Short mmCIF file of C-alpha atoms in Angstrom, two decimals:
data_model
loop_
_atom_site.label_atom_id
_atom_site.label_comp_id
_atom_site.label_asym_id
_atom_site.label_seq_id
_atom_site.Cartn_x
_atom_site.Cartn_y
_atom_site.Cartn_z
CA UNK A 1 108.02 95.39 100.28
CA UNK A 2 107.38 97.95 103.22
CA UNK A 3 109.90 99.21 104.85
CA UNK A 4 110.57 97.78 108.35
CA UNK A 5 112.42 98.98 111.19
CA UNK A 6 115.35 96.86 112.26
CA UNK A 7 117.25 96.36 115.54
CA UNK A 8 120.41 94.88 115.99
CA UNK A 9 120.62 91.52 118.44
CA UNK A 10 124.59 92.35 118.57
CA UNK A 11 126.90 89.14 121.15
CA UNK A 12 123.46 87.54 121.18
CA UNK A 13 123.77 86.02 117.50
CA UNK A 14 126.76 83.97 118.69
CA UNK A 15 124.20 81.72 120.70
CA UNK A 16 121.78 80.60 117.94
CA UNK A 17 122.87 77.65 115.83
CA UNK A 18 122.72 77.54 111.85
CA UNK A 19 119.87 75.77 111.69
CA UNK A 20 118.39 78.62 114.36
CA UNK A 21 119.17 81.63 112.28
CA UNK A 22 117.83 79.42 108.97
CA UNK A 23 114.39 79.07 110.64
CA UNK A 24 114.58 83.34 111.81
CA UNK A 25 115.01 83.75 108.47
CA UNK A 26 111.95 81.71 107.09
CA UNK A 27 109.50 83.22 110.01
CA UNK A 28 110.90 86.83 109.11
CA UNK A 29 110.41 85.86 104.87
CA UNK A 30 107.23 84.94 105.51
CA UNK A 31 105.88 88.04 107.79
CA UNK A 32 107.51 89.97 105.11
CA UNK A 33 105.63 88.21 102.14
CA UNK A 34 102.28 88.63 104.62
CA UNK A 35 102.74 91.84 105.48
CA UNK A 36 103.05 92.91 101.73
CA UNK A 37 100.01 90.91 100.72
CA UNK A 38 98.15 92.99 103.41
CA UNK A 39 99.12 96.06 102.11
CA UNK A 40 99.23 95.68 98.26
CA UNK A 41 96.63 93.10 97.00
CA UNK A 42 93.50 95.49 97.12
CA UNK A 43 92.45 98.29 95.24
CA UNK A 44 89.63 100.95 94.80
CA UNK A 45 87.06 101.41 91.91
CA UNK A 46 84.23 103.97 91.31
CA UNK A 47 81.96 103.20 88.43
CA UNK A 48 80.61 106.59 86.45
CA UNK A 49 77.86 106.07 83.41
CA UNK A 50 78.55 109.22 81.21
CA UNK A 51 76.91 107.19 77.88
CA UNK A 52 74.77 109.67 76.41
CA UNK A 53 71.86 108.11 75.98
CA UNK A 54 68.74 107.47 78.10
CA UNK A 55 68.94 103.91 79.13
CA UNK A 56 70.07 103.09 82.56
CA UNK A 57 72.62 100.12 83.29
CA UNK A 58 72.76 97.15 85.60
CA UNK A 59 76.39 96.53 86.71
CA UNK A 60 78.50 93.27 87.03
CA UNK A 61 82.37 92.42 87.88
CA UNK A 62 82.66 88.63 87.58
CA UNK A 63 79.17 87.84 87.17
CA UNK A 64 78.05 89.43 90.50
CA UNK A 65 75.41 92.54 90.37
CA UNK A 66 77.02 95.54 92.00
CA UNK A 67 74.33 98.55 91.80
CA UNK A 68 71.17 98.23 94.03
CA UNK A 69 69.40 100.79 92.13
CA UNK A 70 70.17 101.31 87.83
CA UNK A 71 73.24 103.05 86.75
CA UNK A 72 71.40 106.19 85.11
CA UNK A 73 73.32 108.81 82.83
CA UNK A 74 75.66 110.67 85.06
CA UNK A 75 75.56 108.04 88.27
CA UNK A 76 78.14 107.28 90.19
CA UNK A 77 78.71 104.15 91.92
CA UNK A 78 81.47 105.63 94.66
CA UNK A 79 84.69 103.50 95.80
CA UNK A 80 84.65 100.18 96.71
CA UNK A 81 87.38 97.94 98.11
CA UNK A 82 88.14 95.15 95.64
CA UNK A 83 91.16 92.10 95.73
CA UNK A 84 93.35 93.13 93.00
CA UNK A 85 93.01 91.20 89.92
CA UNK A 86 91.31 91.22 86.38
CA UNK A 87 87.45 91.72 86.44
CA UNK A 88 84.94 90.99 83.40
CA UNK A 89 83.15 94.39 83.78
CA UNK A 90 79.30 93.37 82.31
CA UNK A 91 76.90 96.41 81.98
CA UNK A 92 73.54 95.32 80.77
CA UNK A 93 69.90 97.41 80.72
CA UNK A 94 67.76 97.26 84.06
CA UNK A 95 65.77 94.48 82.58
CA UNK A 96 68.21 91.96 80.82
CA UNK A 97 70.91 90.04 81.87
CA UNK A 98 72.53 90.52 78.00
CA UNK A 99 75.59 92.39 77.78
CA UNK A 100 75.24 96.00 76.12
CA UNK A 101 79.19 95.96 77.06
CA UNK A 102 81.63 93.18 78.50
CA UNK A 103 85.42 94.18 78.62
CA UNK A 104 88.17 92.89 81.19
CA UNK A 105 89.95 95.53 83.08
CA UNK A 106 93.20 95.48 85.32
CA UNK A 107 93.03 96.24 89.00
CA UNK A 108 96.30 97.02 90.70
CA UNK A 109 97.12 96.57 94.50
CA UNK A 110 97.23 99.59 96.64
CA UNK A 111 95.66 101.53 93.80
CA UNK A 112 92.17 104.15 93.08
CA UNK A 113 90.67 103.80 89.69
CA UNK A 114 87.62 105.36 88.07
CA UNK A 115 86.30 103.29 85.42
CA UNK A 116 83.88 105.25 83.08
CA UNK A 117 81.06 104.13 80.29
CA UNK A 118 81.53 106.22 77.03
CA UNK A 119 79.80 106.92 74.01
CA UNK A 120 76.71 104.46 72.81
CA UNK A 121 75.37 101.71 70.57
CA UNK A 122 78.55 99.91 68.94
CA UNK A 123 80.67 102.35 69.72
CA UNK A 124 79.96 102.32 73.78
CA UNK A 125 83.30 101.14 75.48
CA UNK A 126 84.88 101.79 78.89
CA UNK A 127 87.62 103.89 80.25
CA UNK A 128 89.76 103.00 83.20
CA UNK A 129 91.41 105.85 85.06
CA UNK A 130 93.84 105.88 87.92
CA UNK A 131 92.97 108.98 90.24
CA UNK A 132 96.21 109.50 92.03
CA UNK A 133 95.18 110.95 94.85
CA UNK A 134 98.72 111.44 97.55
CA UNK A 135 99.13 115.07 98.70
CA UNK A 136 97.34 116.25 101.50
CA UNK A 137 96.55 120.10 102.09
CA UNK A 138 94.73 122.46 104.08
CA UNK A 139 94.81 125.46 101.89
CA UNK A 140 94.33 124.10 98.53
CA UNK A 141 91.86 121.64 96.72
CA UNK A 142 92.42 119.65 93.95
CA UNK A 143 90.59 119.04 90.93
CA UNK A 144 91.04 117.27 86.99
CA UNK A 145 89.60 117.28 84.02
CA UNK A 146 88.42 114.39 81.66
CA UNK A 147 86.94 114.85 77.84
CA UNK A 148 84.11 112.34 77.96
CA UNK A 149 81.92 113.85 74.99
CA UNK A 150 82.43 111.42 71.92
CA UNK A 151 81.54 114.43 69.37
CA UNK A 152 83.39 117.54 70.68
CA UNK A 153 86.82 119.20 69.72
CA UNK A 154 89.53 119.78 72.34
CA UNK A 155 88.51 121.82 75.31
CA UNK A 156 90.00 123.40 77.56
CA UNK A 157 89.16 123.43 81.48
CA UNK A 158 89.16 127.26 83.08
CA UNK A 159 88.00 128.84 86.71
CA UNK A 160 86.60 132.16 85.56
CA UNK A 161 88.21 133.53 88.24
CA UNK A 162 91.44 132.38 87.59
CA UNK A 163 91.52 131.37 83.76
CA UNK A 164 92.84 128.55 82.05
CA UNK A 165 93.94 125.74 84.52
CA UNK A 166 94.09 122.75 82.20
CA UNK A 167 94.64 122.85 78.36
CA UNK A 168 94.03 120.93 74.94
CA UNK A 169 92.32 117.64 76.27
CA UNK A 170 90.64 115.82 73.76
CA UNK A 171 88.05 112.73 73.80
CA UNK A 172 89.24 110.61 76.75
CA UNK A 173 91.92 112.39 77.76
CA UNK A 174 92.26 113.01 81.29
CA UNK A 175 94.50 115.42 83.48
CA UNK A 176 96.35 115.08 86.42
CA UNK A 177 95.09 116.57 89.31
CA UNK A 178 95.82 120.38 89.92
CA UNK A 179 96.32 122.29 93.02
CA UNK A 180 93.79 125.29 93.18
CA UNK A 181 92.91 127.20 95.73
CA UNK A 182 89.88 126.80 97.80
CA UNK A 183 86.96 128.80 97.09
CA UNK A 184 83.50 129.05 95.17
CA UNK A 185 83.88 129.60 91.19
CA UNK A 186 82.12 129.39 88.11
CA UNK A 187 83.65 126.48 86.00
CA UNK A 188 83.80 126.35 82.64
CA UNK A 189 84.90 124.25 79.50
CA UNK A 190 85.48 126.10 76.70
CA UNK A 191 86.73 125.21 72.47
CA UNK A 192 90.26 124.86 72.87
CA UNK A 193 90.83 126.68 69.47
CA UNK A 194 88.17 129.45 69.59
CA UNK A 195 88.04 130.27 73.34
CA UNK A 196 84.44 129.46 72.98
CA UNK A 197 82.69 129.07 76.37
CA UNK A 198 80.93 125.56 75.78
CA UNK A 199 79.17 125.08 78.83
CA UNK A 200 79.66 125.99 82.42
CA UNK A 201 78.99 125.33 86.41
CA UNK A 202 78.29 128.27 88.70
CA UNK A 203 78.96 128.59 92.16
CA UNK A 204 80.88 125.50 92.74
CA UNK A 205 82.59 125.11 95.83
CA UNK A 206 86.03 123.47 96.11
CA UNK A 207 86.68 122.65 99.47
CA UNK A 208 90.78 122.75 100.81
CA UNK A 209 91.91 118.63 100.94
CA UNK A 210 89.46 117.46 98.78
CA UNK A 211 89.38 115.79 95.43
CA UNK A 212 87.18 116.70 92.34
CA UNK A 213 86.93 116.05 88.87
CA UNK A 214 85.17 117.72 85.84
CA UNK A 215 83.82 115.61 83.14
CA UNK A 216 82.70 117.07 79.64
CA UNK A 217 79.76 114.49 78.76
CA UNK A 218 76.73 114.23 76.39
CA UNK A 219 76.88 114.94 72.76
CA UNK A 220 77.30 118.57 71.08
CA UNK A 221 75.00 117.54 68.45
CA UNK A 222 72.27 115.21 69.98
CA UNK A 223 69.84 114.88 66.93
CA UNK A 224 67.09 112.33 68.74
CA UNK A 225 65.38 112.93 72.14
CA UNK A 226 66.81 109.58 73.09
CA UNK A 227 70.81 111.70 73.15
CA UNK A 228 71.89 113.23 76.22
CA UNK A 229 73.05 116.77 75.25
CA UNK A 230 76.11 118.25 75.97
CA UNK A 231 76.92 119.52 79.25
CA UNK A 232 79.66 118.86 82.64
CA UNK A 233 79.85 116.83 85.62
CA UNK A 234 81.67 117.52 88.75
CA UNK A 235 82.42 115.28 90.91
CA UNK A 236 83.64 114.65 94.36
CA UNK A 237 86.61 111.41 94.31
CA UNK A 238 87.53 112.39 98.13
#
């Protein structure tokens, strides 16, 4: 429940009958009960396809299509507002109906979720991720990181700049959002053991207030043409 500001009615209250104050206290129950289904029975979801493969998805939460254009490798479909609830997520290729993946998720009042495809053929699944997003700043920006490549080792998410800033995450683990300042870097991923630089982004700008995450995606040893290879994502949440 919200919290509400009260007043006190004080010598007043001596005028209203039992059945007076009974009925004050229905009317005020029930704008309480309103006022925290208004606040608290929707939620936020983004859709990401980081399957590494080269098909492209159609997208469905309770039977209804919600991409206009298919879900390629690396698309985003950005927030939308939905009632909180449980959802049959249904991804499918642009020209069937059939499921490729069906799975139920969870969504939360008052919450933001990003709700990822992974990996491919039997394997593919998806991964639902609350992005807490509360602290507001005009100095620093914000950004996570999330191991989304089915055949890679722990990595380890570093600014060049600045070095390590998020350690030891392995396949579909995801970090908490860090506080960084704002600026333009070079962003890498690199072997958690070795130090190895795995793969990189130059010259991205983190903006003070804002949001990001860095996915790890693809596969370190794609073997057909039809594999995405390995590589990382950033991405804008808000």
């Amino acid at each position: 429940m919200m919290k509400k500001s009260t007043k006190t009615i004080g010598n007043r209250l001596t005028n209203v009958t039992l059945w007076g104050m009974l009925g004050l206290f229905i009317q005020l129950s029930t704008a309480c009960m309103k006022s925290d289904t208004t606040t608290t029975n929707t939620a936020n979801l983004s859709i990401i396809n980081t399957s590494p493969g080269l098909g492209t998805f159609n997208v469905y939460l309770n039977g209804t299509q919600v991409n206009s254009g298919a879900l390629a490798f690396g698309g985003v479909l950005n927030y939308v507002q939905y009632s909180a609830g449980d959802f049959i997520t249904k991804f499918t290729t642009a020209s069937s109906t059939d499921a490729l993946l069906s799975k139920t998720i969870t969504l939360t009042g008052n919450n933001v979720y990003s709700y990822f495809v992974i990996d491919k053929g039997e394997k593919m699944d998806g991964l639902l991720i609350t992005d807490v997003m509360n602290v507001a700043s005009t100095e620093k920006a914000f950004i996570r990181f999330i191991h989304l490549s089915p055949d890679t080792k722990a990595l380890d998410f570093a600014i060049a700049e600045k070095g390590n800033i998020i350690s030891n995450k392995s396949y579909k683990e995801a970090s908490e959002f860090t506080a960084v300042d704002a600026g333009t870097y070079n962003l890498q991923l690199k072997d958690h053991d070795s130090q190895e630089l795995k793969t990189s982004l130059e010259a991205s700008t983190l903006t003070a207030g804002k949001y990001y995450t860095i996915i790890s995606r693809g596969l370190q040893n794609a073997i057909v043409s039809s594999e995405q290879s390995f590589s990382a994502q950033l991405m804008t949440n808000l």
